[in-house]
Amino acid sequence: MSIEIPKNHPRYWSLVIREKLVHGFREGIVVPQGLIAHGRGEAFDYIIGEKTIEPALKAIEAAVAKLLLAKYPVISVNGNFAVLCGEDIVKLAEELNARIEVNLFYRTREREEKIAQYLKQLGVSEVLGVGDDAQCVIPELFSERRRVSCRGIYIADVVLLALEDGDRTEALRKMGKFVIAIDINPFSRTAQMANITIVDNVVRAIPKMIEKAKELKSRSKEELQKIVENYDNRRTLGEVISYIRSRLDELAKKGVFIELPK
Ligand code: ATP
Ligand code: MG
């Protein structure tokens, strides 16, 4: 930590998270573009009210049901995701019996290794997608962005990703993957392209997914299938946008809604 954040600061957690990312950046885990992406995410978090909203809870339930039904689920991890949720990613992978793969938009061997090392130190025995392990390619993408593990995303039936670029999400869909995305911007290409979109901050969504996985684990295959079948991503994204609209309407009526000193 580079600065001491006062515990009584009204936006304490937001500042702690920013510091985590800056630290991750200095360690070579997060790229500068990741810091910019985080800023975009924070803006949307203000708009939804910095809490997990009802449509996101629905998406979380369907996502976990799908992941429990999956034959070969893979969690795709980039720099921001690792720094923000490292420990919980490890726990979720255990609950779901999923593989973890480092999958970077700005791929360098050094960063792959740093992220893998970071996750291993949190308790994962194997991290895919590092160095020579990432030999398979996602068709339609160019350069280093298209490399994935032949034992991971390449053969996965269900991929869970977060803070992912829209172009790559689209390419994964074209490969026939079932894509579950955590993206706080319901208008991003990733949010629009995914099969299931959890519109929430990853720091809130992943712990809720762990709880949901514990709860749904004992359910029958048929029950899980029913949850997935009854889920409609288009409808849920619509509900997110309606939620935002009503919230903004309410706030618009009030104008100033934060208590100001007299
Ligand atoms: P797209 O490529 O999907 O159209 P983009 O170019 O704006 O979107 P990327 O940088 O490619 O965005 O991906 C990052 C996405 O992650 C953005 O939609 C951003 O709002 C979102 N995001 C940033 N921080 C968080 C967070 N903490 N939790 C969830 N989503 C986040
Ligand atoms: Mg993008």
PDB file of C-alpha atoms and ligand atoms in Angstrom:
ATOM      1  CA  MET A   1       0.000   0.000   0.000  1.00  0.00           C
ATOM      2  CA  SER A   2       1.385   3.348  -0.957  1.00  0.00           C
ATOM      3  CA  ILE A   3      -0.936   5.513   1.140  1.00  0.00           C
ATOM      4  CA  GLU A   4      -2.662   5.096   4.465  1.00  0.00           C
ATOM      5  CA  ILE A   5      -6.432   5.181   3.866  1.00  0.00           C
ATOM      6  CA  PRO A   6      -8.422   6.520   6.819  1.00  0.00           C
ATOM      7  CA  LYS A   7     -11.003   3.918   7.918  1.00  0.00           C
ATOM      8  CA  ASN A   8     -13.701   6.548   8.268  1.00  0.00           C
ATOM      9  CA  HIS A   9     -13.341   7.808   4.720  1.00  0.00           C
ATOM     10  CA  PRO A  10     -16.816   7.622   3.132  1.00  0.00           C
ATOM     11  CA  ARG A  11     -15.433   5.747   0.147  1.00  0.00           C
ATOM     12  CA  TYR A  12     -12.983   3.596   2.080  1.00  0.00           C
ATOM     13  CA  TRP A  13     -13.517   0.364   0.127  1.00  0.00           C
ATOM     14  CA  SER A  14     -13.320   2.060  -3.216  1.00  0.00           C
ATOM     15  CA  LEU A  15      -9.963   3.547  -2.211  1.00  0.00           C
ATOM     16  CA  VAL A  16      -8.687   0.213  -0.897  1.00  0.00           C
ATOM     17  CA  ILE A  17      -9.565  -1.427  -4.201  1.00  0.00           C
ATOM     18  CA  ARG A  18      -7.855   1.330  -6.192  1.00  0.00           C
ATOM     19  CA  GLU A  19      -4.727   0.852  -4.094  1.00  0.00           C
ATOM     20  CA  LYS A  20      -4.836  -2.899  -4.741  1.00  0.00           C
ATOM     21  CA  LEU A  21      -4.909  -2.257  -8.482  1.00  0.00           C
ATOM     22  CA  VAL A  22      -2.116   0.309  -8.333  1.00  0.00           C
ATOM     23  CA  HIS A  23      -0.062  -2.178  -6.335  1.00  0.00           C
ATOM     24  CA  GLY A  24      -0.869  -4.874  -8.930  1.00  0.00           C
ATOM     25  CA  PHE A  25       0.234  -2.448 -11.627  1.00  0.00           C
ATOM     26  CA  ARG A  26       3.568  -1.807  -9.910  1.00  0.00           C
ATOM     27  CA  GLU A  27       4.053  -5.568  -9.511  1.00  0.00           C
ATOM     28  CA  GLY A  28       3.526  -6.068 -13.256  1.00  0.00           C
ATOM     29  CA  ILE A  29       0.240  -7.970 -12.884  1.00  0.00           C
ATOM     30  CA  VAL A  30      -2.106  -5.195 -14.024  1.00  0.00           C
ATOM     31  CA  VAL A  31      -1.555  -3.220 -17.253  1.00  0.00           C
ATOM     32  CA  PRO A  32      -2.227   0.555 -17.523  1.00  0.00           C
ATOM     33  CA  GLN A  33      -5.265  -0.218 -19.706  1.00  0.00           C
ATOM     34  CA  GLY A  34      -6.583  -2.258 -16.764  1.00  0.00           C
ATOM     35  CA  LEU A  35      -6.539   0.848 -14.599  1.00  0.00           C
ATOM     36  CA  ILE A  36      -8.592   2.660 -17.231  1.00  0.00           C
ATOM     37  CA  ALA A  37     -11.045  -0.251 -17.394  1.00  0.00           C
ATOM     38  CA  HIS A  38     -11.435  -0.095 -13.625  1.00  0.00           C
ATOM     39  CA  GLY A  39     -12.405   3.573 -13.875  1.00  0.00           C
ATOM     40  CA  ARG A  40     -15.125   2.654 -16.371  1.00  0.00           C
ATOM     41  CA  GLY A  41     -16.335  -0.006 -13.971  1.00  0.00           C
ATOM     42  CA  GLU A  42     -16.473   2.410 -11.027  1.00  0.00           C
ATOM     43  CA  ALA A  43     -18.604   4.805 -13.043  1.00  0.00           C
ATOM     44  CA  PHE A  44     -21.184   2.084 -13.680  1.00  0.00           C
ATOM     45  CA  ASP A  45     -21.037   1.044 -10.043  1.00  0.00           C
ATOM     46  CA  TYR A  46     -22.135   4.554  -9.012  1.00  0.00           C
ATOM     47  CA  ILE A  47     -25.007   4.268 -11.460  1.00  0.00           C
ATOM     48  CA  ILE A  48     -26.302   0.932 -10.147  1.00  0.00           C
ATOM     49  CA  GLY A  49     -25.834   2.059  -6.529  1.00  0.00           C
ATOM     50  CA  GLU A  50     -22.795  -0.042  -5.540  1.00  0.00           C
ATOM     51  CA  LYS A  51     -24.797  -3.112  -4.616  1.00  0.00           C
ATOM     52  CA  THR A  52     -25.785  -6.384  -6.249  1.00  0.00           C
ATOM     53  CA  ILE A  53     -29.112  -5.742  -7.917  1.00  0.00           C
ATOM     54  CA  GLU A  54     -31.936  -8.265  -8.361  1.00  0.00           C
ATOM     55  CA  PRO A  55     -31.294  -9.103 -12.040  1.00  0.00           C
ATOM     56  CA  ALA A  56     -27.654  -9.836 -11.173  1.00  0.00           C
ATOM     57  CA  LEU A  57     -28.776 -12.288  -8.482  1.00  0.00           C
ATOM     58  CA  LYS A  58     -30.880 -14.070 -11.098  1.00  0.00           C
ATOM     59  CA  ALA A  59     -27.925 -14.197 -13.479  1.00  0.00           C
ATOM     60  CA  ILE A  60     -25.693 -15.508 -10.689  1.00  0.00           C
ATOM     61  CA  GLU A  61     -28.095 -18.360  -9.987  1.00  0.00           C
ATOM     62  CA  ALA A  62     -28.319 -19.363 -13.661  1.00  0.00           C
ATOM     63  CA  ALA A  63     -24.537 -19.008 -14.084  1.00  0.00           C
ATOM     64  CA  VAL A  64     -23.739 -21.244 -11.136  1.00  0.00           C
ATOM     65  CA  ALA A  65     -26.298 -23.835 -12.235  1.00  0.00           C
ATOM     66  CA  LYS A  66     -24.716 -23.879 -15.706  1.00  0.00           C
ATOM     67  CA  LEU A  67     -21.202 -24.140 -14.271  1.00  0.00           C
ATOM     68  CA  LEU A  68     -22.247 -27.060 -12.049  1.00  0.00           C
ATOM     69  CA  LEU A  69     -23.726 -28.814 -15.078  1.00  0.00           C
ATOM     70  CA  ALA A  70     -20.672 -28.151 -17.244  1.00  0.00           C
ATOM     71  CA  LYS A  71     -18.433 -31.019 -18.365  1.00  0.00           C
ATOM     72  CA  TYR A  72     -15.317 -28.883 -18.524  1.00  0.00           C
ATOM     73  CA  PRO A  73     -15.713 -25.435 -16.954  1.00  0.00           C
ATOM     74  CA  VAL A  74     -12.838 -22.969 -17.134  1.00  0.00           C
ATOM     75  CA  ILE A  75     -12.406 -19.673 -15.291  1.00  0.00           C
ATOM     76  CA  SER A  76     -10.516 -17.173 -17.414  1.00  0.00           C
ATOM     77  CA  VAL A  77      -8.363 -14.822 -15.334  1.00  0.00           C
ATOM     78  CA  ASN A  78      -6.667 -11.569 -16.307  1.00  0.00           C
ATOM     79  CA  GLY A  79      -4.642  -9.077 -14.269  1.00  0.00           C
ATOM     80  CA  ASN A  80      -7.500  -7.006 -12.816  1.00  0.00           C
ATOM     81  CA  PHE A  81      -9.570 -10.083 -12.018  1.00  0.00           C
ATOM     82  CA  ALA A  82      -6.643 -11.772 -10.242  1.00  0.00           C
ATOM     83  CA  VAL A  83      -5.808  -8.731  -8.129  1.00  0.00           C
ATOM     84  CA  LEU A  84      -9.434  -7.961  -7.239  1.00  0.00           C
ATOM     85  CA  CYS A  85     -10.654 -11.497  -6.491  1.00  0.00           C
ATOM     86  CA  GLY A  86      -7.640 -13.865  -6.342  1.00  0.00           C
ATOM     87  CA  GLU A  87      -8.600 -15.758  -3.175  1.00  0.00           C
ATOM     88  CA  ASP A  88     -12.247 -16.054  -4.130  1.00  0.00           C
ATOM     89  CA  ILE A  89     -11.428 -17.245  -7.647  1.00  0.00           C
ATOM     90  CA  VAL A  90      -9.499 -20.105  -6.056  1.00  0.00           C
ATOM     91  CA  LYS A  91     -12.433 -20.954  -3.751  1.00  0.00           C
ATOM     92  CA  LEU A  92     -14.970 -20.774  -6.575  1.00  0.00           C
ATOM     93  CA  ALA A  93     -12.854 -23.030  -8.794  1.00  0.00           C
ATOM     94  CA  GLU A  94     -12.780 -25.584  -5.970  1.00  0.00           C
ATOM     95  CA  GLU A  95     -16.551 -25.467  -5.470  1.00  0.00           C
ATOM     96  CA  LEU A  96     -17.185 -25.862  -9.195  1.00  0.00           C
ATOM     97  CA  ASN A  97     -14.333 -28.205  -9.931  1.00  0.00           C
ATOM     98  CA  ALA A  98     -13.246 -25.746 -12.634  1.00  0.00           C
ATOM     99  CA  ARG A  99      -9.825 -25.145 -14.198  1.00  0.00           C
ATOM    100  CA  ILE A 100      -8.201 -21.742 -13.953  1.00  0.00           C
ATOM    101  CA  GLU A 101      -6.539 -20.255 -17.027  1.00  0.00           C
ATOM    102  CA  VAL A 102      -4.566 -17.053 -17.395  1.00  0.00           C
ATOM    103  CA  ASN A 103      -5.980 -15.351 -20.452  1.00  0.00           C
ATOM    104  CA  LEU A 104      -4.638 -11.913 -21.281  1.00  0.00           C
ATOM    105  CA  PHE A 105      -5.554  -9.273 -23.816  1.00  0.00           C
ATOM    106  CA  TYR A 106      -2.068  -7.784 -23.443  1.00  0.00           C
ATOM    107  CA  ARG A 107      -0.179 -11.050 -23.239  1.00  0.00           C
ATOM    108  CA  THR A 108       3.451 -11.299 -22.205  1.00  0.00           C
ATOM    109  CA  ARG A 109       5.205 -14.341 -20.833  1.00  0.00           C
ATOM    110  CA  GLU A 110       6.311 -12.385 -17.795  1.00  0.00           C
ATOM    111  CA  ARG A 111       2.802 -11.260 -16.891  1.00  0.00           C
ATOM    112  CA  GLU A 112       1.353 -14.741 -17.458  1.00  0.00           C
ATOM    113  CA  GLU A 113       3.895 -16.129 -15.054  1.00  0.00           C
ATOM    114  CA  LYS A 114       3.337 -13.421 -12.461  1.00  0.00           C
ATOM    115  CA  ILE A 115      -0.424 -13.976 -12.433  1.00  0.00           C
ATOM    116  CA  ALA A 116       0.003 -17.756 -12.271  1.00  0.00           C
ATOM    117  CA  GLN A 117       2.471 -17.410  -9.433  1.00  0.00           C
ATOM    118  CA  TYR A 118       0.114 -15.076  -7.585  1.00  0.00           C
ATOM    119  CA  LEU A 119      -2.760 -17.578  -7.897  1.00  0.00           C
ATOM    120  CA  LYS A 120      -0.576 -20.518  -6.926  1.00  0.00           C
ATOM    121  CA  GLN A 121       0.508 -18.736  -3.808  1.00  0.00           C
ATOM    122  CA  LEU A 122      -3.214 -18.513  -2.969  1.00  0.00           C
ATOM    123  CA  GLY A 123      -3.523 -22.285  -3.209  1.00  0.00           C
ATOM    124  CA  VAL A 124      -4.223 -23.384  -6.808  1.00  0.00           C
ATOM    125  CA  SER A 125      -2.193 -26.402  -7.821  1.00  0.00           C
ATOM    126  CA  GLU A 126      -2.335 -25.798 -11.555  1.00  0.00           C
ATOM    127  CA  VAL A 127      -2.816 -22.646 -13.596  1.00  0.00           C
ATOM    128  CA  LEU A 128      -3.303 -23.111 -17.337  1.00  0.00           C
ATOM    129  CA  GLY A 129      -2.396 -20.765 -20.185  1.00  0.00           C
ATOM    130  CA  VAL A 130       1.163 -19.983 -19.187  1.00  0.00           C
ATOM    131  CA  GLY A 131       3.982 -19.952 -21.745  1.00  0.00           C
ATOM    132  CA  ASP A 132       4.065 -23.048 -23.928  1.00  0.00           C
ATOM    133  CA  ASP A 133       0.778 -24.227 -22.470  1.00  0.00           C
ATOM    134  CA  ALA A 134      -1.058 -21.574 -24.493  1.00  0.00           C
ATOM    135  CA  GLN A 135      -0.530 -23.142 -27.925  1.00  0.00           C
ATOM    136  CA  CYS A 136      -4.086 -23.349 -29.227  1.00  0.00           C
ATOM    137  CA  VAL A 137      -5.679 -20.414 -31.015  1.00  0.00           C
ATOM    138  CA  ILE A 138      -9.088 -18.781 -30.964  1.00  0.00           C
ATOM    139  CA  PRO A 139      -9.998 -18.459 -34.659  1.00  0.00           C
ATOM    140  CA  GLU A 140     -10.712 -14.927 -35.913  1.00  0.00           C
ATOM    141  CA  LEU A 141      -8.472 -13.178 -33.443  1.00  0.00           C
ATOM    142  CA  PHE A 142      -5.010 -11.970 -34.284  1.00  0.00           C
ATOM    143  CA  SER A 143      -1.646 -11.752 -32.535  1.00  0.00           C
ATOM    144  CA  GLU A 144      -1.032 -12.830 -28.954  1.00  0.00           C
ATOM    145  CA  ARG A 145      -4.636 -12.130 -28.032  1.00  0.00           C
ATOM    146  CA  ARG A 146      -5.772 -15.369 -29.587  1.00  0.00           C
ATOM    147  CA  ARG A 147      -3.605 -17.863 -27.705  1.00  0.00           C
ATOM    148  CA  VAL A 148      -5.345 -20.157 -25.224  1.00  0.00           C
ATOM    149  CA  SER A 149      -4.524 -23.401 -23.483  1.00  0.00           C
ATOM    150  CA  CYS A 150      -5.316 -26.594 -25.416  1.00  0.00           C
ATOM    151  CA  ARG A 151      -6.160 -28.144 -22.038  1.00  0.00           C
ATOM    152  CA  GLY A 152      -8.265 -25.169 -20.957  1.00  0.00           C
ATOM    153  CA  ILE A 153     -10.439 -22.648 -22.772  1.00  0.00           C
ATOM    154  CA  TYR A 154      -9.872 -24.400 -26.099  1.00  0.00           C
ATOM    155  CA  ILE A 155     -11.722 -27.517 -24.969  1.00  0.00           C
ATOM    156  CA  ALA A 156     -14.008 -25.926 -22.355  1.00  0.00           C
ATOM    157  CA  ASP A 157     -17.763 -26.113 -22.794  1.00  0.00           C
ATOM    158  CA  VAL A 158     -18.451 -23.280 -20.324  1.00  0.00           C
ATOM    159  CA  VAL A 159     -16.132 -20.304 -19.782  1.00  0.00           C
ATOM    160  CA  LEU A 160     -16.501 -17.835 -16.918  1.00  0.00           C
ATOM    161  CA  LEU A 161     -14.785 -14.528 -17.587  1.00  0.00           C
ATOM    162  CA  ALA A 162     -14.700 -11.017 -16.163  1.00  0.00           C
ATOM    163  CA  LEU A 163     -13.522  -7.638 -17.410  1.00  0.00           C
ATOM    164  CA  GLU A 164     -13.128  -9.187 -20.830  1.00  0.00           C
ATOM    165  CA  ASP A 165     -12.952  -7.423 -24.165  1.00  0.00           C
ATOM    166  CA  GLY A 166     -16.039  -7.669 -26.369  1.00  0.00           C
ATOM    167  CA  ASP A 167     -14.158  -8.847 -29.419  1.00  0.00           C
ATOM    168  CA  ARG A 168     -12.750 -11.835 -27.599  1.00  0.00           C
ATOM    169  CA  THR A 169     -16.095 -12.672 -26.029  1.00  0.00           C
ATOM    170  CA  GLU A 170     -17.616 -12.696 -29.494  1.00  0.00           C
ATOM    171  CA  ALA A 171     -14.851 -14.964 -30.805  1.00  0.00           C
ATOM    172  CA  LEU A 172     -15.436 -17.425 -27.941  1.00  0.00           C
ATOM    173  CA  ARG A 173     -19.151 -17.479 -28.719  1.00  0.00           C
ATOM    174  CA  LYS A 174     -18.345 -18.202 -32.368  1.00  0.00           C
ATOM    175  CA  MET A 175     -16.255 -21.161 -31.201  1.00  0.00           C
ATOM    176  CA  GLY A 176     -19.424 -22.522 -29.613  1.00  0.00           C
ATOM    177  CA  LYS A 177     -18.482 -21.805 -26.004  1.00  0.00           C
ATOM    178  CA  PHE A 178     -21.153 -21.018 -23.458  1.00  0.00           C
ATOM    179  CA  VAL A 179     -19.871 -17.726 -22.079  1.00  0.00           C
ATOM    180  CA  ILE A 180     -20.700 -16.394 -18.627  1.00  0.00           C
ATOM    181  CA  ALA A 181     -19.477 -12.813 -18.185  1.00  0.00           C
ATOM    182  CA  ILE A 182     -19.226 -10.612 -15.125  1.00  0.00           C
ATOM    183  CA  ASP A 183     -19.345  -7.075 -16.456  1.00  0.00           C
ATOM    184  CA  ILE A 184     -20.716  -4.057 -14.646  1.00  0.00           C
ATOM    185  CA  ASN A 185     -21.423  -2.225 -17.893  1.00  0.00           C
ATOM    186  CA  PRO A 186     -24.640  -3.678 -19.379  1.00  0.00           C
ATOM    187  CA  PHE A 187     -23.937  -1.828 -22.640  1.00  0.00           C
ATOM    188  CA  SER A 188     -20.464  -3.268 -23.278  1.00  0.00           C
ATOM    189  CA  ARG A 189     -20.012  -5.687 -26.138  1.00  0.00           C
ATOM    190  CA  THR A 190     -19.052  -8.404 -23.662  1.00  0.00           C
ATOM    191  CA  ALA A 191     -22.253  -7.882 -21.662  1.00  0.00           C
ATOM    192  CA  GLN A 192     -24.272  -8.020 -24.863  1.00  0.00           C
ATOM    193  CA  MET A 193     -22.454 -11.023 -26.341  1.00  0.00           C
ATOM    194  CA  ALA A 194     -22.377 -13.389 -23.369  1.00  0.00           C
ATOM    195  CA  ASN A 195     -24.882 -16.209 -22.836  1.00  0.00           C
ATOM    196  CA  ILE A 196     -25.267 -15.142 -19.227  1.00  0.00           C
ATOM    197  CA  THR A 197     -24.248 -11.653 -18.100  1.00  0.00           C
ATOM    198  CA  ILE A 198     -23.829 -10.856 -14.429  1.00  0.00           C
ATOM    199  CA  VAL A 199     -24.022  -7.066 -14.267  1.00  0.00           C
ATOM    200  CA  ASP A 200     -22.185  -6.502 -11.016  1.00  0.00           C
ATOM    201  CA  ASN A 201     -18.803  -5.608  -9.615  1.00  0.00           C
ATOM    202  CA  VAL A 202     -16.592  -8.727  -9.557  1.00  0.00           C
ATOM    203  CA  VAL A 203     -15.710  -8.070  -5.927  1.00  0.00           C
ATOM    204  CA  ARG A 204     -19.368  -8.574  -4.973  1.00  0.00           C
ATOM    205  CA  ALA A 205     -20.300 -11.159  -7.598  1.00  0.00           C
ATOM    206  CA  ILE A 206     -17.645 -13.809  -6.963  1.00  0.00           C
ATOM    207  CA  PRO A 207     -18.340 -14.243  -3.201  1.00  0.00           C
ATOM    208  CA  LYS A 208     -22.055 -14.540  -4.035  1.00  0.00           C
ATOM    209  CA  MET A 209     -21.256 -17.179  -6.655  1.00  0.00           C
ATOM    210  CA  ILE A 210     -19.326 -19.200  -4.055  1.00  0.00           C
ATOM    211  CA  GLU A 211     -22.338 -19.126  -1.707  1.00  0.00           C
ATOM    212  CA  LYS A 212     -24.682 -20.059  -4.549  1.00  0.00           C
ATOM    213  CA  ALA A 213     -22.439 -22.948  -5.594  1.00  0.00           C
ATOM    214  CA  LYS A 214     -22.554 -24.336  -2.036  1.00  0.00           C
ATOM    215  CA  GLU A 215     -26.332 -24.050  -2.070  1.00  0.00           C
ATOM    216  CA  LEU A 216     -26.949 -25.519  -5.529  1.00  0.00           C
ATOM    217  CA  LYS A 217     -24.434 -28.345  -5.303  1.00  0.00           C
ATOM    218  CA  SER A 218     -26.929 -30.692  -3.681  1.00  0.00           C
ATOM    219  CA  ARG A 219     -29.621 -30.078  -6.319  1.00  0.00           C
ATOM    220  CA  SER A 220     -30.402 -32.656  -8.973  1.00  0.00           C
ATOM    221  CA  LYS A 221     -29.261 -32.267 -12.554  1.00  0.00           C
ATOM    222  CA  GLU A 222     -32.873 -31.767 -13.622  1.00  0.00           C
ATOM    223  CA  GLU A 223     -33.381 -28.936 -11.152  1.00  0.00           C
ATOM    224  CA  LEU A 224     -30.212 -27.216 -12.328  1.00  0.00           C
ATOM    225  CA  GLN A 225     -31.263 -27.639 -15.950  1.00  0.00           C
ATOM    226  CA  LYS A 226     -34.616 -26.057 -15.182  1.00  0.00           C
ATOM    227  CA  ILE A 227     -32.892 -23.001 -13.675  1.00  0.00           C
ATOM    228  CA  VAL A 228     -30.794 -22.589 -16.829  1.00  0.00           C
ATOM    229  CA  GLU A 229     -33.739 -23.137 -19.182  1.00  0.00           C
ATOM    230  CA  ASN A 230     -35.879 -20.562 -17.394  1.00  0.00           C
ATOM    231  CA  TYR A 231     -33.172 -17.940 -17.638  1.00  0.00           C
ATOM    232  CA  ASP A 232     -33.291 -15.393 -20.451  1.00  0.00           C
ATOM    233  CA  ASN A 233     -30.258 -13.121 -20.770  1.00  0.00           C
ATOM    234  CA  ARG A 234     -31.939 -10.615 -23.052  1.00  0.00           C
ATOM    235  CA  ARG A 235     -34.764 -10.200 -20.557  1.00  0.00           C
ATOM    236  CA  THR A 236     -32.333  -9.911 -17.635  1.00  0.00           C
ATOM    237  CA  LEU A 237     -30.232  -7.248 -19.378  1.00  0.00           C
ATOM    238  CA  GLY A 238     -33.470  -5.402 -20.057  1.00  0.00           C
ATOM    239  CA  GLU A 239     -34.287  -5.584 -16.338  1.00  0.00           C
ATOM    240  CA  VAL A 240     -30.862  -4.148 -15.503  1.00  0.00           C
ATOM    241  CA  ILE A 241     -31.476  -1.202 -17.820  1.00  0.00           C
ATOM    242  CA  SER A 242     -34.981  -0.680 -16.368  1.00  0.00           C
ATOM    243  CA  TYR A 243     -33.490  -0.757 -12.874  1.00  0.00           C
ATOM    244  CA  ILE A 244     -30.956   1.906 -13.839  1.00  0.00           C
ATOM    245  CA  ARG A 245     -33.638   4.037 -15.446  1.00  0.00           C
ATOM    246  CA  SER A 246     -35.947   3.940 -12.413  1.00  0.00           C
ATOM    247  CA  ARG A 247     -33.086   4.569 -10.029  1.00  0.00           C
ATOM    248  CA  LEU A 248     -31.932   7.562 -12.053  1.00  0.00           C
ATOM    249  CA  ASP A 249     -35.525   8.847 -12.288  1.00  0.00           C
ATOM    250  CA  GLU A 250     -35.803   8.714  -8.508  1.00  0.00           C
ATOM    251  CA  LEU A 251     -32.487  10.459  -7.995  1.00  0.00           C
ATOM    252  CA  ALA A 252     -33.385  13.040 -10.617  1.00  0.00           C
ATOM    253  CA  LYS A 253     -36.447  13.993  -8.566  1.00  0.00           C
ATOM    254  CA  LYS A 254     -34.286  14.577  -5.491  1.00  0.00           C
ATOM    255  CA  GLY A 255     -31.402  16.365  -7.186  1.00  0.00           C
ATOM    256  CA  VAL A 256     -29.044  16.422  -4.221  1.00  0.00           C
ATOM    257  CA  PHE A 257     -29.306  13.108  -2.409  1.00  0.00           C
ATOM    258  CA  ILE A 258     -26.128  13.023  -0.325  1.00  0.00           C
ATOM    259  CA  GLU A 259     -26.516  14.671   3.089  1.00  0.00           C
ATOM    260  CA  LEU A 260     -24.563  17.914   2.952  1.00  0.00           C
ATOM    261  CA  PRO A 261     -23.116  19.692   5.987  1.00  0.00           C
ATOM    262  CA  LYS A 262     -25.416  22.577   6.963  1.00  0.00           C
TER     263      LYS A 262
HETATM  264  P1  ATP B   1     -16.250  -4.098 -24.662  1.00  0.00           P
HETATM  265  O1  ATP B   1     -14.931  -4.421 -25.267  1.00  0.00           O
HETATM  266  O2  ATP B   1     -16.921  -5.278 -24.013  1.00  0.00           O
HETATM  267  O3  ATP B   1     -17.207  -3.348 -25.540  1.00  0.00           O
HETATM  268  P2  ATP B   1     -14.789  -2.063 -23.138  1.00  0.00           P
HETATM  269  O4  ATP B   1     -13.816  -1.952 -24.270  1.00  0.00           O
HETATM  270  O5  ATP B   1     -15.342  -0.837 -22.507  1.00  0.00           O
HETATM  271  O6  ATP B   1     -15.985  -3.062 -23.450  1.00  0.00           O
HETATM  272  P3  ATP B   1     -12.869  -3.719 -21.846  1.00  0.00           P
HETATM  273  O7  ATP B   1     -11.718  -2.972 -21.326  1.00  0.00           O
HETATM  274  O8  ATP B   1     -12.725  -4.445 -23.131  1.00  0.00           O
HETATM  275  O9  ATP B   1     -14.127  -2.770 -21.920  1.00  0.00           O
HETATM  276  O10 ATP B   1     -13.416  -4.689 -20.690  1.00  0.00           O
HETATM  277  C1  ATP B   1     -13.585  -4.253 -19.359  1.00  0.00           C
HETATM  278  C2  ATP B   1     -15.046  -4.307 -18.934  1.00  0.00           C
HETATM  279  O11 ATP B   1     -15.071  -4.605 -17.545  1.00  0.00           O
HETATM  280  C3  ATP B   1     -15.796  -2.964 -19.079  1.00  0.00           C
HETATM  281  O12 ATP B   1     -17.106  -3.176 -19.545  1.00  0.00           O
HETATM  282  C4  ATP B   1     -15.835  -2.394 -17.650  1.00  0.00           C
HETATM  283  O13 ATP B   1     -16.973  -1.587 -17.405  1.00  0.00           O
HETATM  284  C5  ATP B   1     -15.912  -3.677 -16.849  1.00  0.00           C
HETATM  285  N1  ATP B   1     -15.400  -3.564 -15.470  1.00  0.00           N
HETATM  286  C6  ATP B   1     -14.414  -2.781 -14.994  1.00  0.00           C
HETATM  287  N2  ATP B   1     -14.210  -2.973 -13.682  1.00  0.00           N
HETATM  288  C7  ATP B   1     -15.098  -3.916 -13.288  1.00  0.00           C
HETATM  289  C8  ATP B   1     -15.359  -4.566 -12.063  1.00  0.00           C
HETATM  290  N3  ATP B   1     -14.680  -4.271 -10.952  1.00  0.00           N
HETATM  291  N4  ATP B   1     -16.327  -5.502 -12.035  1.00  0.00           N
HETATM  292  C9  ATP B   1     -17.022  -5.825 -13.141  1.00  0.00           C
HETATM  293  N5  ATP B   1     -16.811  -5.254 -14.345  1.00  0.00           N
HETATM  294  C10 ATP B   1     -15.865  -4.317 -14.433  1.00  0.00           C
HETATM  295 MG    MG B   2     -13.030  -3.676 -25.241  1.00  0.00          MG
END
